[in-house]
Short mmCIF file of C-alpha atoms in Angstrom, two decimals:
data_model
loop_
_atom_site.label_atom_id
_atom_site.label_comp_id
_atom_site.label_asym_id
_atom_site.label_seq_id
_atom_site.Cartn_x
_atom_site.Cartn_y
_atom_site.Cartn_z
CA MET Q 258 -29.78 233.31 19.15
CA THR Q 259 -32.15 236.16 19.98
CA LEU Q 260 -33.84 238.34 17.38
CA GLU Q 261 -31.71 241.34 18.39
CA ALA Q 262 -28.57 239.36 17.52
CA LEU Q 263 -29.54 239.14 13.86
CA PRO Q 264 -27.97 241.60 11.41
CA GLN Q 265 -29.99 244.79 11.01
CA GLU Q 266 -30.41 244.23 7.27
CA LEU Q 267 -31.99 240.84 7.93
CA ILE Q 268 -34.35 242.26 10.56
CA PHE Q 269 -35.43 244.94 8.10
CA GLN Q 270 -36.11 242.35 5.40
CA ILE Q 271 -38.22 240.35 7.85
CA SER Q 272 -40.20 243.48 8.72
CA THR Q 273 -41.16 244.03 5.06
CA HIS Q 274 -43.36 240.91 5.26
CA LEU Q 275 -45.12 241.86 8.50
CA ASN Q 276 -48.68 243.11 8.65
CA GLN Q 277 -49.33 246.57 9.97
CA SER Q 278 -50.42 245.39 13.42
CA ASP Q 279 -47.53 242.92 13.74
CA LEU Q 280 -45.03 245.60 12.72
CA LEU Q 281 -46.34 248.01 15.36
CA ASN Q 282 -46.17 245.31 18.03
CA LEU Q 283 -42.55 244.60 17.12
CA LEU Q 284 -41.79 248.33 17.07
CA TYR Q 285 -43.08 248.80 20.60
CA THR Q 286 -41.13 245.83 21.99
CA ASN Q 287 -38.10 247.94 22.95
CA SER Q 288 -36.17 251.03 21.91
CA TYR Q 289 -33.79 249.04 19.73
CA PHE Q 290 -36.52 247.83 17.38
CA TYR Q 291 -38.28 251.19 17.50
CA ASN Q 292 -35.20 253.08 16.30
CA LEU Q 293 -34.28 250.38 13.79
CA LEU Q 294 -37.69 250.01 12.16
CA GLN Q 295 -38.81 253.63 12.25
CA ALA Q 296 -37.86 253.92 8.56
CA ARG Q 297 -39.80 250.74 7.73
CA LEU Q 298 -42.93 252.22 9.31
CA HIS Q 299 -42.86 255.05 6.75
CA PHE Q 300 -41.50 253.13 3.78
CA ALA Q 301 -44.80 252.59 1.92
CA ILE Q 302 -47.96 254.59 2.73
CA ASN Q 303 -51.39 253.61 1.40
CA ILE Q 304 -54.24 256.06 2.14
CA ASP Q 305 -57.43 254.09 1.61
CA SER Q 306 -60.81 254.49 3.35
CA ARG Q 307 -62.68 251.81 1.41
CA LYS Q 308 -64.67 249.22 3.31
CA LYS Q 309 -62.60 246.27 4.40
CA ILE Q 310 -63.50 242.84 3.08
CA TYR Q 311 -63.39 240.01 5.60
CA THR Q 312 -62.92 236.44 4.44
CA ASP Q 313 -61.69 233.19 5.94
CA PHE Q 314 -58.96 233.02 3.28
CA ASN Q 315 -55.55 234.50 4.04
CA THR Q 316 -55.23 237.58 1.78
CA ASP Q 317 -51.96 238.87 3.20
CA ASP Q 318 -50.04 237.90 0.07
CA PHE Q 319 -52.14 240.33 -2.00
CA ASN Q 320 -51.22 243.46 -0.03
CA TYR Q 321 -47.68 243.93 -1.29
CA VAL Q 322 -46.51 246.96 -3.25
CA SER Q 323 -43.37 247.13 -5.35
CA VAL Q 324 -40.57 249.61 -4.62
CA PRO Q 325 -38.55 250.03 -7.85
CA ASN Q 326 -34.87 250.78 -8.20
CA TYR Q 327 -33.50 253.78 -10.06
CA TYR Q 328 -31.11 251.77 -12.22
CA THR Q 329 -32.44 248.23 -12.57
CA GLU Q 330 -35.85 246.66 -12.10
CA TYR Q 331 -34.27 243.39 -10.96
CA ARG Q 332 -33.42 244.97 -7.60
CA SER Q 333 -36.97 246.15 -6.89
CA MET Q 334 -38.42 245.16 -3.52
CA LYS Q 335 -41.91 244.09 -2.47
CA ILE Q 336 -43.20 245.37 0.83
CA LYS Q 337 -46.47 245.50 2.75
CA PRO Q 338 -47.67 249.11 3.04
CA ILE Q 339 -49.00 250.94 6.08
CA THR Q 340 -52.69 251.69 5.46
CA ILE Q 341 -54.30 254.91 6.73
CA SER Q 342 -58.09 254.66 6.61
CA SER Q 343 -59.49 257.36 8.94
CA LEU Q 344 -59.40 261.15 8.87
CA TYR Q 345 -57.96 261.24 12.39
CA SER Q 346 -55.07 258.94 11.46
CA MET Q 347 -54.32 260.87 8.29
CA ASN Q 348 -54.21 264.21 10.12
CA ILE Q 349 -51.89 262.75 12.76
CA PHE Q 350 -49.65 261.25 10.07
CA PHE Q 351 -49.28 264.49 8.08
CA LYS Q 352 -48.79 266.52 11.25
CA LYS Q 353 -46.00 264.16 12.31
CA LEU Q 354 -44.28 264.52 8.91
CA ILE Q 355 -44.44 268.32 9.04
CA GLN Q 356 -43.06 268.44 12.58
CA ASN Q 357 -40.36 265.85 11.82
CA PRO Q 358 -39.14 266.53 8.26
CA HIS Q 359 -36.47 263.83 8.49
CA LEU Q 360 -39.24 261.19 8.42
CA CYS Q 361 -40.18 262.30 4.89
CA SER Q 362 -36.91 260.90 3.57
CA PHE Q 363 -38.00 257.39 4.62
CA ILE Q 364 -41.04 257.35 2.31
CA ARG Q 365 -40.56 255.43 -0.95
CA VAL Q 366 -44.19 254.77 -1.97
CA MET Q 367 -47.27 256.96 -1.45
CA ILE Q 368 -50.69 255.88 -2.73
CA PHE Q 369 -53.95 257.82 -2.55
CA ASN Q 370 -56.68 255.32 -3.39
CA TYR Q 371 -60.12 255.80 -4.93
CA GLU Q 372 -61.66 256.59 -1.56
CA ILE Q 373 -59.69 258.63 0.96
CA PRO Q 374 -60.78 260.14 4.30
CA ASP Q 375 -63.15 263.09 4.00
CA ILE Q 376 -60.66 265.94 3.90
CA SER Q 377 -61.06 269.15 1.92
CA ASP Q 378 -59.00 269.43 -1.25
CA LEU Q 379 -57.55 272.79 -0.16
CA GLU Q 380 -56.31 271.33 3.10
CA LEU Q 381 -54.84 268.29 1.40
CA PHE Q 382 -53.14 270.35 -1.31
CA LYS Q 383 -51.67 272.60 1.37
CA VAL Q 384 -50.06 269.60 3.05
CA LEU Q 385 -48.73 268.28 -0.25
CA THR Q 386 -47.23 271.68 -1.03
CA ILE Q 387 -45.32 271.62 2.25
CA LEU Q 388 -44.12 268.05 1.70
CA ASN Q 389 -43.21 268.51 -1.99
CA GLY Q 390 -39.57 269.39 -1.42
CA LYS Q 391 -39.10 267.06 1.55
CA LEU Q 392 -40.03 263.70 -0.03
CA THR Q 393 -36.55 263.37 -1.48
CA ASN Q 394 -36.56 259.56 -1.77
CA LEU Q 395 -40.14 259.08 -3.00
CA LYS Q 396 -40.08 256.77 -6.03
CA VAL Q 397 -43.73 255.80 -6.55
CA PHE Q 398 -46.67 258.20 -6.39
CA LYS Q 399 -50.24 257.13 -7.23
CA TRP Q 400 -53.32 259.35 -7.11
CA PHE Q 401 -56.52 257.42 -7.91
CA ASN Q 402 -58.96 259.87 -6.34
CA GLY Q 403 -61.29 260.76 -9.21
CA HIS Q 404 -63.10 263.61 -7.43
CA TYR Q 405 -60.39 266.08 -8.42
CA LYS Q 406 -57.17 265.95 -10.35
CA LEU Q 407 -53.86 266.57 -8.68
CA PRO Q 408 -52.04 269.56 -10.22
CA GLY Q 409 -48.53 268.73 -11.37
CA LYS Q 410 -46.96 271.47 -9.25
CA PHE Q 411 -47.42 269.33 -6.13
CA ILE Q 412 -44.99 266.72 -7.49
CA SER Q 413 -42.72 269.07 -9.44
CA ASP Q 414 -39.67 268.54 -7.19
CA LEU Q 415 -39.89 264.73 -6.97
CA ASN Q 416 -37.51 262.34 -8.77
CA LEU Q 417 -40.16 259.70 -9.42
CA ILE Q 418 -39.80 256.34 -11.14
CA GLU Q 419 -43.55 255.61 -11.30
CA LEU Q 420 -46.38 258.13 -11.60
CA GLU Q 421 -49.95 256.94 -11.87
CA GLY Q 422 -53.49 258.30 -11.56
CA CYS Q 423 -55.50 261.46 -12.23
CA ILE Q 424 -52.63 263.91 -12.61
CA GLN Q 425 -53.00 267.29 -14.32
CA LEU Q 426 -49.76 267.69 -16.23
CA ASP Q 427 -49.02 271.18 -17.53
CA ILE Q 428 -45.48 270.78 -18.77
CA PRO Q 429 -44.63 274.36 -19.82
CA ASN Q 430 -45.65 275.83 -16.46
CA ASP Q 431 -44.80 273.11 -13.98
CA LYS Q 432 -41.41 272.05 -15.39
CA LEU Q 433 -41.71 268.57 -13.95
CA ASN Q 434 -38.60 266.45 -13.53
CA PHE Q 435 -39.06 263.23 -15.51
CA GLN Q 436 -35.44 262.24 -15.85
CA TYR Q 437 -35.82 258.93 -13.97
CA LEU Q 438 -39.49 258.24 -14.79
CA LYS Q 439 -40.00 254.74 -16.22
CA LYS Q 440 -43.72 254.18 -15.70
CA LEU Q 441 -46.40 256.77 -16.49
CA HIS Q 442 -50.14 256.04 -16.16
CA LEU Q 443 -52.38 259.05 -16.75
CA SER Q 444 -56.09 258.64 -16.03
CA ASN Q 445 -58.91 261.09 -16.83
CA PHE Q 446 -56.40 262.91 -18.98
CA ASN Q 447 -57.41 266.01 -20.97
CA SER Q 448 -54.29 268.18 -20.85
CA GLY Q 449 -52.57 269.56 -23.90
CA PRO Q 450 -50.16 267.53 -26.03
CA ILE Q 451 -47.13 266.13 -24.21
CA ASP Q 452 -43.66 266.14 -25.69
CA PHE Q 453 -42.41 262.69 -24.75
CA SER Q 454 -38.82 263.61 -25.51
CA ASP Q 455 -38.88 264.88 -21.89
CA PHE Q 456 -39.19 261.21 -20.80
CA PRO Q 457 -35.87 259.68 -21.90
CA ASN Q 458 -36.17 256.55 -19.70
CA LEU Q 459 -39.92 255.94 -20.10
CA SER Q 460 -40.70 252.28 -20.79
CA GLU Q 461 -44.36 251.89 -19.74
CA LEU Q 462 -47.09 254.34 -20.79
CA THR Q 463 -50.85 254.42 -20.23
CA ILE Q 464 -53.08 257.24 -21.46
CA SER Q 465 -56.80 257.10 -20.57
CA LYS Q 466 -59.33 259.78 -21.48
CA LEU Q 467 -61.76 258.63 -18.76
CA HIS Q 468 -61.20 257.74 -15.14
CA SER Q 469 -59.36 254.44 -15.12
CA SER Q 470 -58.39 251.93 -12.44
CA SER Q 471 -55.02 250.30 -11.84
CA SER Q 472 -56.35 246.80 -12.55
CA PRO Q 473 -54.29 244.69 -14.94
CA ASN Q 474 -55.33 245.14 -18.57
CA TYR Q 475 -55.68 241.40 -19.13
CA PHE Q 476 -58.85 241.50 -16.97
CA TYR Q 477 -60.41 244.43 -18.79
CA THR Q 478 -64.06 243.74 -19.73
CA GLY Q 479 -64.97 246.95 -21.57
CA SER Q 480 -67.81 249.39 -21.20
CA ASN Q 481 -71.43 249.29 -22.28
CA PRO Q 482 -71.71 249.49 -26.09
CA SER Q 483 -74.09 252.47 -25.74
CA PHE Q 484 -71.06 254.43 -24.49
CA TRP Q 485 -69.96 254.93 -28.10
CA GLU Q 486 -73.21 256.69 -29.06
CA SER Q 487 -72.08 259.90 -27.39
CA LYS Q 488 -71.01 262.54 -29.92
CA GLU Q 489 -68.81 264.12 -27.26
CA PHE Q 490 -66.46 261.17 -27.48
CA VAL Q 491 -64.10 262.59 -30.10
CA SER Q 492 -60.73 262.53 -28.30
CA SER Q 493 -57.96 261.25 -30.55
CA ILE Q 494 -54.33 260.33 -30.03
CA ALA Q 495 -53.10 263.34 -31.98
CA GLN Q 496 -54.53 265.65 -29.29
CA TYR Q 497 -52.27 264.24 -26.57
CA PHE Q 498 -49.07 263.09 -28.30
CA LYS Q 499 -46.77 265.75 -29.71
CA ARG Q 500 -44.58 265.05 -32.70
CA THR Q 501 -40.86 265.39 -31.96
CA THR Q 502 -37.53 265.01 -33.71
CA SER Q 503 -35.56 264.65 -30.44
CA ILE Q 504 -34.62 261.45 -28.64
CA ILE Q 505 -37.74 259.31 -28.25
CA PRO Q 506 -38.41 256.78 -25.45
CA CYS Q 507 -38.28 253.07 -26.16
CA LEU Q 508 -41.50 251.50 -24.84
CA SER Q 509 -42.02 247.96 -23.63
CA THR Q 510 -45.67 248.54 -22.63
CA LEU Q 511 -48.22 250.82 -24.31
CA THR Q 512 -51.86 251.25 -23.27
CA ILE Q 513 -54.41 253.54 -24.93
CA LYS Q 514 -57.87 253.81 -23.40
CA ASP Q 515 -61.14 255.60 -24.15
CA MET Q 516 -60.09 257.35 -27.34
CA HIS Q 517 -61.09 257.72 -30.95
CA VAL Q 518 -58.38 256.25 -33.17
CA THR Q 519 -57.65 256.49 -36.88
CA GLY Q 520 -55.02 255.17 -39.25
CA ASP Q 521 -53.29 258.55 -39.25
CA ASP Q 522 -52.76 258.32 -35.47
CA VAL Q 523 -50.20 255.59 -36.05
CA LYS Q 524 -47.89 258.17 -37.65
CA VAL Q 525 -48.07 260.19 -34.45
CA LEU Q 526 -47.20 257.11 -32.38
CA LYS Q 527 -44.29 256.30 -34.66
CA SER Q 528 -42.87 259.81 -34.36
CA CYS Q 529 -43.14 259.86 -30.54
CA PHE Q 530 -42.08 256.34 -29.52
CA ASP Q 531 -39.80 253.49 -30.42
CA THR Q 532 -42.04 250.40 -30.46
CA SER Q 533 -39.49 247.93 -31.80
CA LYS Q 534 -39.14 246.31 -28.36
CA LEU Q 535 -42.81 246.42 -27.39
CA THR Q 536 -43.89 243.31 -25.45
CA SER Q 537 -47.32 244.43 -24.18
CA LEU Q 538 -49.96 246.35 -26.14
CA SER Q 539 -53.43 247.40 -24.95
CA ILE Q 540 -56.08 249.18 -27.03
CA LEU Q 541 -59.06 249.37 -24.68
CA ASN Q 542 -62.47 250.99 -24.99
CA CYS Q 543 -61.41 252.71 -28.19
CA PHE Q 544 -63.57 253.58 -31.17
CA GLU Q 545 -62.68 253.73 -34.86
CA SER Q 546 -65.07 255.11 -37.44
CA MET Q 547 -65.36 253.05 -40.60
CA TYR Q 548 -66.07 256.11 -42.71
CA ASP Q 549 -64.21 259.27 -43.67
CA GLN Q 550 -66.85 261.64 -42.35
CA ASP Q 551 -66.79 262.58 -38.70
CA GLU Q 552 -70.58 262.46 -38.49
CA PHE Q 553 -70.96 258.71 -38.82
CA TYR Q 554 -74.58 258.91 -37.66
CA ASP Q 555 -75.70 260.18 -41.07
CA ILE Q 556 -75.47 257.23 -43.47
CA ARG Q 557 -75.73 259.35 -46.60
CA ARG Q 558 -72.69 259.87 -48.84
CA ARG Q 559 -70.27 258.00 -46.61
CA ARG Q 560 -67.08 256.42 -47.95
CA ILE Q 561 -65.24 253.51 -46.38
CA LYS Q 562 -61.79 254.51 -45.14
CA THR Q 563 -58.71 253.35 -46.98
CA LYS Q 564 -56.50 253.33 -43.85
CA PHE Q 565 -57.52 251.47 -40.72
CA PHE Q 566 -55.89 251.73 -37.32
CA LEU Q 567 -54.97 248.07 -36.87
CA ASP Q 568 -53.58 247.75 -40.41
CA GLU Q 569 -51.30 250.73 -39.88
CA LEU Q 570 -50.40 249.68 -36.32
CA ASN Q 571 -49.26 246.30 -37.57
CA SER Q 572 -46.37 247.96 -39.40
CA ILE Q 573 -44.76 249.44 -36.26
CA VAL Q 574 -45.51 246.85 -33.56
CA ASN Q 575 -42.94 244.25 -32.60
CA LYS Q 576 -43.97 240.84 -33.99
CA ASP Q 577 -42.59 239.20 -30.86
CA LEU Q 578 -45.42 240.69 -28.80
CA LYS Q 579 -46.19 238.64 -25.64
CA GLU Q 580 -49.33 240.32 -24.28
CA LEU Q 581 -52.26 241.82 -26.19
CA ASN Q 582 -55.40 243.37 -24.67
CA ILE Q 583 -57.84 244.81 -27.16
CA TYR Q 584 -61.37 246.21 -27.19
CA LEU Q 585 -61.70 248.27 -30.37
CA VAL Q 586 -65.20 248.83 -31.73
CA ASN Q 587 -66.77 250.46 -34.75
CA GLU Q 588 -70.28 251.39 -35.81
CA LEU Q 589 -70.64 248.31 -38.04
CA ASN Q 590 -69.22 245.78 -35.53
CA TYR Q 591 -66.80 244.75 -38.27
CA ASN Q 592 -64.02 242.48 -36.95
CA ASN Q 593 -62.11 241.25 -40.02
CA LYS Q 594 -59.31 243.75 -39.39
CA LEU Q 595 -59.00 242.42 -35.83
CA VAL Q 596 -58.74 238.82 -37.03
CA ASN Q 597 -55.98 239.75 -39.48
CA PHE Q 598 -54.17 241.67 -36.75
CA LEU Q 599 -54.15 238.67 -34.39
CA ARG Q 600 -52.49 236.47 -37.02
CA GLU Q 601 -49.37 238.68 -36.99
CA PHE Q 602 -48.21 237.63 -33.49
CA PRO Q 603 -47.11 233.98 -33.45
CA ASN Q 604 -45.46 234.23 -30.02
CA LEU Q 605 -48.38 235.72 -28.13
CA GLN Q 606 -48.70 234.34 -24.58
CA SER Q 607 -51.54 236.39 -23.08
CA LEU Q 608 -54.68 237.63 -24.83
CA ASN Q 609 -57.64 239.57 -23.47
CA LEU Q 610 -60.13 240.04 -26.29
CA ASN Q 611 -63.47 241.86 -26.17
CA VAL Q 612 -65.49 242.05 -29.38
CA ASN Q 613 -68.89 243.35 -30.43
CA LEU Q 614 -70.83 240.98 -32.69
CA ASN Q 615 -74.04 241.60 -34.59
CA GLY Q 616 -77.04 239.61 -33.42
CA PHE Q 617 -78.04 238.67 -36.97
CA GLU Q 618 -74.63 237.12 -37.73
CA ASN Q 619 -73.56 233.56 -37.03
CA LEU Q 620 -71.84 233.50 -33.65
CA ASN Q 621 -69.99 230.25 -34.34
CA ILE Q 622 -68.38 231.56 -37.52
CA ASN Q 623 -67.18 234.72 -35.79
CA LEU Q 624 -65.71 232.85 -32.81
CA LEU Q 625 -64.10 230.21 -35.03
CA ASN Q 626 -62.37 232.88 -37.11
CA ILE Q 627 -61.05 234.54 -33.96
CA LEU Q 628 -59.79 231.33 -32.35
CA LYS Q 629 -58.10 230.17 -35.57
CA SER Q 630 -56.12 233.40 -35.73
CA ILE Q 631 -54.65 233.03 -32.20
CA ASN Q 632 -51.33 231.44 -31.29
CA PRO Q 633 -52.10 227.87 -30.06
CA ASP Q 634 -49.31 228.13 -27.46
CA LEU Q 635 -51.28 230.77 -25.57
CA GLU Q 636 -51.16 230.49 -21.76
CA PHE Q 637 -53.72 233.14 -20.80
CA LEU Q 638 -57.02 233.62 -22.66
CA ASN Q 639 -59.79 235.98 -21.58
CA LEU Q 640 -62.45 236.03 -24.29
CA ASN Q 641 -65.64 238.07 -24.09
CA TYR Q 642 -68.21 239.11 -26.66
CA ASN Q 643 -71.24 241.41 -26.73
CA ILE Q 644 -74.22 240.68 -28.97
CA ILE Q 645 -75.34 243.98 -30.50
CA GLY Q 646 -78.83 244.48 -31.90
CA ASN Q 647 -81.99 242.44 -31.58
CA SER Q 648 -82.02 238.92 -32.88
CA LYS Q 649 -84.93 236.57 -33.50
CA ASN Q 650 -82.64 233.67 -32.70
CA SER Q 651 -82.98 232.83 -28.99
CA ASN Q 652 -79.63 231.01 -29.08
CA CYS Q 653 -77.65 233.96 -30.43
CA PHE Q 654 -75.64 234.07 -27.16
CA ASN Q 655 -74.70 230.38 -27.32
CA TYR Q 656 -72.10 228.58 -29.41
CA ASP Q 657 -71.92 224.90 -30.30
CA SER Q 658 -69.33 222.14 -30.05
CA LYS Q 659 -67.35 223.40 -33.06
CA VAL Q 660 -66.04 226.26 -30.94
CA THR Q 661 -65.24 224.14 -27.89
CA ASN Q 662 -63.54 221.49 -30.01
CA LEU Q 663 -61.21 224.14 -31.39
CA LEU Q 664 -60.04 224.87 -27.84
CA LYS Q 665 -58.23 221.52 -27.81
CA ASN Q 666 -55.45 223.18 -29.80
CA PHE Q 667 -54.61 225.40 -26.81
CA THR Q 668 -52.90 222.70 -24.78
CA LYS Q 669 -50.69 225.13 -22.78
CA LEU Q 670 -53.52 227.24 -21.36
CA LYS Q 671 -53.22 227.99 -17.66
CA PHE Q 672 -56.07 230.51 -17.46
CA LEU Q 673 -59.34 230.46 -19.38
CA ASN Q 674 -62.24 232.90 -19.07
CA ILE Q 675 -65.13 232.49 -21.52
CA PRO Q 676 -68.94 232.82 -21.63
CA PHE Q 677 -70.79 229.73 -20.53
CA HIS Q 678 -74.10 228.06 -21.26
CA ILE Q 679 -75.76 224.87 -20.13
CA ASP Q 680 -74.41 222.59 -22.87
CA PHE Q 681 -70.85 223.84 -22.60
CA LYS Q 682 -68.20 221.12 -22.75
CA ILE Q 683 -64.41 221.40 -22.78
CA PRO Q 684 -62.22 218.95 -24.70
CA LYS Q 685 -60.20 216.74 -22.39
CA LYS Q 686 -56.95 217.58 -24.17
CA LEU Q 687 -57.30 221.11 -22.86
CA LEU Q 688 -57.37 220.05 -19.23
CA SER Q 689 -53.76 219.05 -18.60
CA ASN Q 690 -52.31 222.48 -17.67
CA LEU Q 691 -55.37 224.60 -16.86
CA GLN Q 692 -55.08 226.11 -13.37
CA VAL Q 693 -57.85 228.72 -13.34
CA LEU Q 694 -61.26 228.45 -15.00
CA SER Q 695 -63.65 231.40 -15.02
CA LEU Q 696 -67.09 230.99 -16.59
CA ARG Q 697 -69.45 233.87 -17.27
CA ILE Q 698 -72.94 232.43 -16.88
CA HIS Q 699 -75.69 234.38 -18.60
CA GLU Q 700 -78.90 234.62 -16.62
CA GLU Q 701 -80.76 233.50 -19.76
CA SER Q 702 -79.21 230.08 -19.20
CA ILE Q 703 -81.19 229.60 -15.98
CA SER Q 704 -84.34 227.59 -16.48
CA LYS Q 705 -87.74 229.27 -16.30
CA VAL Q 706 -91.00 228.19 -14.69
CA SER Q 707 -93.48 226.72 -17.15
CA GLN Q 708 -96.96 228.21 -17.06
CA PRO Q 709 -99.66 225.69 -16.08
CA SER Q 710 -102.95 225.64 -17.90
CA ASN Q 711 -106.04 227.42 -16.48
CA CYS Q 712 -103.89 229.60 -14.22
CA LEU Q 713 -105.06 233.01 -12.97
CA ILE Q 714 -101.49 234.30 -12.44
CA ASN Q 715 -100.32 236.81 -15.05
CA SER Q 716 -98.28 235.15 -17.82
CA GLU Q 717 -95.59 237.82 -17.38
CA PHE Q 718 -94.54 236.11 -14.15
CA PHE Q 719 -93.70 232.89 -16.00
CA SER Q 720 -91.90 234.64 -18.85
CA ASN Q 721 -89.29 236.06 -16.48
CA THR Q 722 -86.30 234.22 -15.06
CA ILE Q 723 -86.65 232.70 -11.62
CA ILE Q 724 -85.34 234.98 -8.86
CA VAL Q 725 -82.85 232.86 -6.96
CA ASP Q 726 -81.48 233.64 -3.52
CA LYS Q 727 -77.79 233.30 -4.27
CA HIS Q 728 -76.90 233.50 -0.59
CA SER Q 729 -79.00 230.49 0.44
CA GLN Q 730 -77.19 227.37 1.54
CA THR Q 731 -79.04 225.27 -1.03
CA TYR Q 732 -77.91 227.47 -3.91
CA ILE Q 733 -74.31 227.50 -2.67
CA GLU Q 734 -74.29 223.72 -2.45
CA GLU Q 735 -75.55 223.50 -6.03
CA GLN Q 736 -72.69 225.67 -7.22
CA ILE Q 737 -70.20 223.62 -5.19
CA CYS Q 738 -71.45 220.51 -6.99
CA ARG Q 739 -70.98 222.29 -10.31
CA ALA Q 740 -67.45 223.29 -9.31
CA LYS Q 741 -66.67 219.69 -8.29
CA TYR Q 742 -67.78 218.55 -11.74
CA TRP Q 743 -65.20 220.83 -13.37
CA LYS Q 744 -62.55 219.78 -10.86
CA GLN Q 745 -63.12 216.13 -11.71
CA MET Q 746 -62.60 216.92 -15.38
CA MET Q 747 -59.55 219.13 -14.79
CA ARG Q 748 -57.26 217.72 -12.12
CA SER Q 749 -54.77 220.57 -12.38
CA LEU Q 750 -57.37 223.21 -11.46
CA LYS Q 751 -56.58 225.45 -8.49
CA TRP Q 752 -59.36 228.04 -8.76
CA ILE Q 753 -62.84 228.13 -10.29
CA GLN Q 754 -64.97 231.24 -10.67
CA PHE Q 755 -68.61 231.56 -11.76
CA GLU Q 756 -69.60 235.03 -12.94
CA PHE Q 757 -73.29 235.88 -12.89
CA ASP Q 758 -74.87 239.14 -13.98
CA ASP Q 759 -74.84 240.56 -10.46
CA GLU Q 760 -72.43 238.38 -8.48
CA CYS Q 761 -69.32 236.20 -8.63
CA MET Q 762 -68.56 233.02 -6.72
CA MET Q 763 -65.05 231.64 -6.21
CA PHE Q 764 -63.99 228.12 -5.32
CA GLN Q 765 -60.56 226.91 -4.29
CA CYS Q 766 -59.44 223.43 -5.32
CA ASP Q 767 -56.84 221.42 -3.46
CA ASP Q 768 -53.72 220.01 -5.12
CA LYS Q 769 -54.82 216.38 -5.05
CA SER Q 770 -54.54 214.66 -8.38
CA ASN Q 771 -57.41 212.25 -7.75
CA ASP Q 772 -61.00 212.86 -8.79
CA ASN Q 773 -62.19 213.33 -5.21
CA GLY Q 774 -60.26 216.55 -4.62
CA GLN Q 775 -61.91 218.97 -2.24
CA VAL Q 776 -63.58 222.15 -3.51
CA VAL Q 777 -64.10 224.99 -1.00
CA TYR Q 778 -66.36 228.01 -1.53
CA ARG Q 779 -64.47 231.23 -0.67
CA GLU Q 780 -67.07 233.87 0.13
CA GLY Q 781 -65.93 237.43 -0.58
CA LEU Q 782 -62.71 236.31 -2.25
CA GLN Q 783 -63.90 237.36 -5.72
CA ASN Q 784 -62.65 240.85 -4.87
CA TYR Q 785 -59.12 239.40 -4.80
CA PHE Q 786 -59.47 237.37 -7.99
CA GLN Q 787 -57.16 239.57 -10.05
CA GLN Q 788 -54.48 239.52 -7.33
CA ILE Q 789 -54.69 235.73 -7.14
CA ILE Q 790 -54.14 235.36 -10.87
CA THR Q 791 -51.38 237.96 -10.93
CA ASN Q 792 -49.47 236.35 -8.04
CA GLN Q 793 -49.93 232.69 -8.91
CA ILE Q 794 -50.42 232.44 -12.67
CA ILE Q 795 -49.14 235.49 -14.55
#
């Protein structure tokens, strides 16, 4: 049987898994395939001019995008997009759409990535204005270009299911159609308050005050603690969420980023959304003042608040929460409210936790309290901590065996990402199901050169860490030996990652169950680490 003899639906499904070059080669085979797959060529468009990363590992499985269905998410389809990376190609593409308006109806997904070809914003907005009423079947629109926001009028006539990126929403003027919208991710958002009664089918919401990426929240690592010292950072939830008495959307996923939160903000959330069926909650890069006064820099006459954000949030969040990502800081680095909050979710499966700890406090006690409050049936754990303030204790970044021994309770872990130091050891009971291990290695853990006596070289040279060429073959072999050590301890491991201050190294482990399993260094693959975890573990 020849390929032409197959049903057209089957040929189209095969084409959704083809790379861009393979699809074009098939298209140019004959007129039959050209006419049949013309729609597939325009189905998903990804405009991205970022530098390409070349690796010996097959990364084709990480290039899929999802095309949702209007009525049910179970009928959504994954497809490999067509990538436009040059200004010449983008001009030709838009010119072709304008000259052939019927091609616009084929487009289901359109993504403008962080870096797009160097085109003026006026020229690009002019094209989008022309195409606004012609993209009748567009379901997903993403605008990640942080140089300028996209005004809402350019997508006012679209019946979207997913909208994501730096979008300037001006509801009273633009009269956007959100009847079918299920997923809304707004980055770099500073518009007026939104009445979410206009989003009857909304189930996934992300609001970020600063420019935010589309990376999964369970890999979020937080910003520098000095970020919170800016007095300009005063944005609160009440500024963006409007109270309503109309029909409110029922959310399954809620993400709040880069905002100042208070206990009173929970009332606003309760009036705008139904959180009884919430399965994923993310509070990232948010700040909560411990005192009633707004000027928390002046320590005089301050009173501790009686209502805290996490205490109030606990009353409206579904106790059957499956995923929690949280990085909520305060000026005292006080985490007791966080520990109490974690105890309320016995069915939690995925946890990404970033905490700020004081350098003068006992690190072991803080980590033990956190680990004891977490569901032991957890499958995904990404734990990170920042030591704030100077400490005379040189080991303030290291924890002892009491913390690692407590990890033996998490027997169902498939992914583990924690800080690492030289004496780190994992209990063997933990190793049965672990598939991915990521260790953040502090540069302080690297040994230093001892200063010989009667030396004329400045002592400052010996007080600094050795500068290691991390691209040398000797250094790579040392890390491969370290990875083999972990593989021998954990036979189920598939991936190992070492995170240094300035670089990451990834190693792939084979599926052999013996202790001599092969470990291969995958150079450049760390850029696909999140996609690997998302596709294979999550």
